[in-house]
Coordinates of N, CA and C in Angstrom, one line a residue:
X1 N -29.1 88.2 167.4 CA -28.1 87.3 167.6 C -28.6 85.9 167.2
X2 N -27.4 84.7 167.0 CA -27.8 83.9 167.0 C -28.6 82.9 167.7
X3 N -30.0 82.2 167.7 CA -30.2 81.2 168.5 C -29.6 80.1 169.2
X4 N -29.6 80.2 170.5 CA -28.5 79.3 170.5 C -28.6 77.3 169.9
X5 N -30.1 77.1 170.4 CA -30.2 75.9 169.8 C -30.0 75.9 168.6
X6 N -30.4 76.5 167.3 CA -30.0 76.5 166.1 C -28.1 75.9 166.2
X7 N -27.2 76.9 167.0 CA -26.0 76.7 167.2 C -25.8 75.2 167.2
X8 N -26.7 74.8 168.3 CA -26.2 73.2 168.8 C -26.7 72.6 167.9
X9 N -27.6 72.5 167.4 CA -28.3 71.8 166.4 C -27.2 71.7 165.1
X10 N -26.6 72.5 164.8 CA -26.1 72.6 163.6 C -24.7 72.0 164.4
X11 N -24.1 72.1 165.2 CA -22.9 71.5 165.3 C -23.4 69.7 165.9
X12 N -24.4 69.5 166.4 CA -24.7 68.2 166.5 C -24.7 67.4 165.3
X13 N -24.8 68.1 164.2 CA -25.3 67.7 162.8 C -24.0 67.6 162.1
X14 N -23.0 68.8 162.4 CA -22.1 67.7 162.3 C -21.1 66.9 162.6
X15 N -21.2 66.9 164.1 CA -20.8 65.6 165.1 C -21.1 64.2 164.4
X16 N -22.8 64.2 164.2 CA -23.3 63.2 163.9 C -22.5 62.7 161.9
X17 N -22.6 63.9 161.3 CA -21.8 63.5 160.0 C -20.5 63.4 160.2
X18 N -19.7 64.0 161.2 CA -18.4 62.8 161.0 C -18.5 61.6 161.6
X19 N -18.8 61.3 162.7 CA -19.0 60.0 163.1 C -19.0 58.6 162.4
X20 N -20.3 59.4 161.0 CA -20.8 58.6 160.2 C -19.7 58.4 158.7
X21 N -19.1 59.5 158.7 CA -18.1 59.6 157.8 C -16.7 59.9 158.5
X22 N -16.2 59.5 159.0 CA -14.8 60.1 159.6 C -13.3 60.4 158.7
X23 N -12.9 61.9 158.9 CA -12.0 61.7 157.7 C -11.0 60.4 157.5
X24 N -10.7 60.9 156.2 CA -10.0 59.6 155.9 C -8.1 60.1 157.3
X25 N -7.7 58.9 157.6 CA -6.4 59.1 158.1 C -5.6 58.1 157.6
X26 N -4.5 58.8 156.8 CA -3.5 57.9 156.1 C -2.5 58.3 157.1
X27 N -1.4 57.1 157.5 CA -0.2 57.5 157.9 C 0.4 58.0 156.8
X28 N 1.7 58.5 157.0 CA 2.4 59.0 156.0 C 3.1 58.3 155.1
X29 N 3.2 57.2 155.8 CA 4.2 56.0 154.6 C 2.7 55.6 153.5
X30 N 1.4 55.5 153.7 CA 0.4 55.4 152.6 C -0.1 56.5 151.8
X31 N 0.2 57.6 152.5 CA 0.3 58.4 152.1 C 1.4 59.0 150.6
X32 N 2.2 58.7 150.8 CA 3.5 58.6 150.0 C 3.3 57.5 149.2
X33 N 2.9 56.2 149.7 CA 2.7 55.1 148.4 C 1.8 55.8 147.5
X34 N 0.5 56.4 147.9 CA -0.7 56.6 147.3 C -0.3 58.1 146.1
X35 N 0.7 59.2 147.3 CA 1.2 60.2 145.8 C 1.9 59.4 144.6
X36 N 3.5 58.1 145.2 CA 3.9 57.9 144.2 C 2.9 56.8 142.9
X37 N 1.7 56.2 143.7 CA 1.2 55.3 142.4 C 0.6 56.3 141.6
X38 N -0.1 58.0 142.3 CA -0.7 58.7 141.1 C 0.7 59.3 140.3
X39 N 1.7 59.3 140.4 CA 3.2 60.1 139.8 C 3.1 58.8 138.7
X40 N 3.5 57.8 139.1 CA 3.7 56.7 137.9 C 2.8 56.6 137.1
X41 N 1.6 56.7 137.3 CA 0.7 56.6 136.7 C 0.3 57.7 135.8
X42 N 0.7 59.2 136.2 CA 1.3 60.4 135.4 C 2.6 60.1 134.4
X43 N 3.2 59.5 135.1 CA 4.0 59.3 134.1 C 4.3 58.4 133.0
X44 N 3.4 57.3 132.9 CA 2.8 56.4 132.1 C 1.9 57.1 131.0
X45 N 1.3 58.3 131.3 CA 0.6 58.7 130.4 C 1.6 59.8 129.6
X46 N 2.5 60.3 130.7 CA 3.0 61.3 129.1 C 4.0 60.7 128.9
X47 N 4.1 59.1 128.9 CA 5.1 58.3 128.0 C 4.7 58.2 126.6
X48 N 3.0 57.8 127.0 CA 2.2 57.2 126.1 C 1.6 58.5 125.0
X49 N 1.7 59.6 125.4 CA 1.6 61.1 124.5 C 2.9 61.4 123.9
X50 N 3.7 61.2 124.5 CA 5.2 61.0 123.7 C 5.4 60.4 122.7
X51 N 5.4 59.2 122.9 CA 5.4 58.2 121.9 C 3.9 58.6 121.0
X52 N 3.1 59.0 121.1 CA 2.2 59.5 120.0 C 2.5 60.4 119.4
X53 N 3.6 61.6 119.7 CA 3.7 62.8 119.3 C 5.0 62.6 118.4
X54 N 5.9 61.3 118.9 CA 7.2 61.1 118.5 C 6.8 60.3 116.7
X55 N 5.8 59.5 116.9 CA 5.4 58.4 115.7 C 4.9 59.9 115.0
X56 N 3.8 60.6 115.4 CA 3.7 61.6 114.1 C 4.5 62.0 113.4
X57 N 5.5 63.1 114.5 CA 6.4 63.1 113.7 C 7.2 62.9 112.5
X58 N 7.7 61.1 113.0 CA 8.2 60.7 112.2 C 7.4 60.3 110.9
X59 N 6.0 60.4 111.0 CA 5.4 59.8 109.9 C 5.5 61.4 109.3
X60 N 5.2 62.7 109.4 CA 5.2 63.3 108.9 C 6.9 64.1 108.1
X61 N 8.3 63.5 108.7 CA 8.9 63.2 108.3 C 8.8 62.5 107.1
X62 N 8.6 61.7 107.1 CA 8.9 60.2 106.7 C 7.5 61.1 104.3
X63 N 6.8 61.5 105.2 CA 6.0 62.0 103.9 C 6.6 63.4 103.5
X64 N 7.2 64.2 104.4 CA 7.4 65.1 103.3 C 9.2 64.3 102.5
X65 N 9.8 63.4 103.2 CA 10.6 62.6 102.5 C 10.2 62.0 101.2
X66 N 9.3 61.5 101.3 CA 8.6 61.0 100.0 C 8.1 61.8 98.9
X67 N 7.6 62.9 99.2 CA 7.0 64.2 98.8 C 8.5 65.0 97.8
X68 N 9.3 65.1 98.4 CA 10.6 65.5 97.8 C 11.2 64.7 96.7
X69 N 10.8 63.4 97.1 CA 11.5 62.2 96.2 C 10.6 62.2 95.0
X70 N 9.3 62.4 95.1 CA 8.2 62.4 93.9 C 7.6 63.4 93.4
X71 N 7.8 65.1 94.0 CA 7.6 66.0 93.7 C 5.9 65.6 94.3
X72 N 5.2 67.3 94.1 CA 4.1 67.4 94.8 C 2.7 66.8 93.8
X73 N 3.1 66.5 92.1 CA 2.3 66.5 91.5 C 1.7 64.8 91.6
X74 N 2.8 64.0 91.7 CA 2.4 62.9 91.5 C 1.9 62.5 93.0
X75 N 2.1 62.7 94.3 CA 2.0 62.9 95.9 C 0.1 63.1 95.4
X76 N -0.1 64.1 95.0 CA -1.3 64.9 94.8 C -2.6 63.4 94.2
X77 N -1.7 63.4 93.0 CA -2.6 62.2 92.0 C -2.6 61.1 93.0
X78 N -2.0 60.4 94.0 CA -1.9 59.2 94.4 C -2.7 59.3 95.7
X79 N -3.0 60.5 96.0 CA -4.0 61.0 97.0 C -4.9 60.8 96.8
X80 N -5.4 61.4 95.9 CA -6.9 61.6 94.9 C -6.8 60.1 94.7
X81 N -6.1 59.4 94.4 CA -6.6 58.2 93.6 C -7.1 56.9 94.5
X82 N -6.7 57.6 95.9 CA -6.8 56.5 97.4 C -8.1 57.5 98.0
X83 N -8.6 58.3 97.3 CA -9.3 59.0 97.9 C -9.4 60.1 99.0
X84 N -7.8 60.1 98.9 CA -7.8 61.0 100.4 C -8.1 62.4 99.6
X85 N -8.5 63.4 100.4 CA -8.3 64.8 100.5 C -8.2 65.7 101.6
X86 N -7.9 66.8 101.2 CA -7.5 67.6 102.9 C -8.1 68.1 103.2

């Protein structure tokens, strides 16, 4: 069985670690401030992935619009000639 001092020892140890750390105690109303600042703050970011996914789009709209209007051969040459490739 177990020792008993080992027992005490080990619960003294962590007596002495909460004392020194004590959990944190939010009332509920900081509590609730503190979820809704991480929510806005969630929600600020998949505004900001939105709007990044929304501009692709439209840019990749926006070129196969252009692509249609100039056919794929000359699209091609004006690539090559800006240096891009895929």
């Amino acid at each position: 069985m177990g020792k008993p001092h080992r027992k005490e020892a080990a619960a003294n140890t962590v007596k002495s670690e909460l004392l020194k750390h004590p959990p944190r105690q939010e009332t509920l109303q900081q509590e609730l401030e503190r979820e809704a600042r991480v929510e806005a703050h969630t929600n600020e970011q998949i505004a900001k992935l939105e709007d990044i996914v929304s501009n692709e789009r439209r840019e990749r709209a926006d070129r196969r619009a252009k692509l249609k209007e100039t056919g794929p051969v000359p699209a091609i040459k004006q690539a090559l000639a800006r240096g891009e490739s895929k």
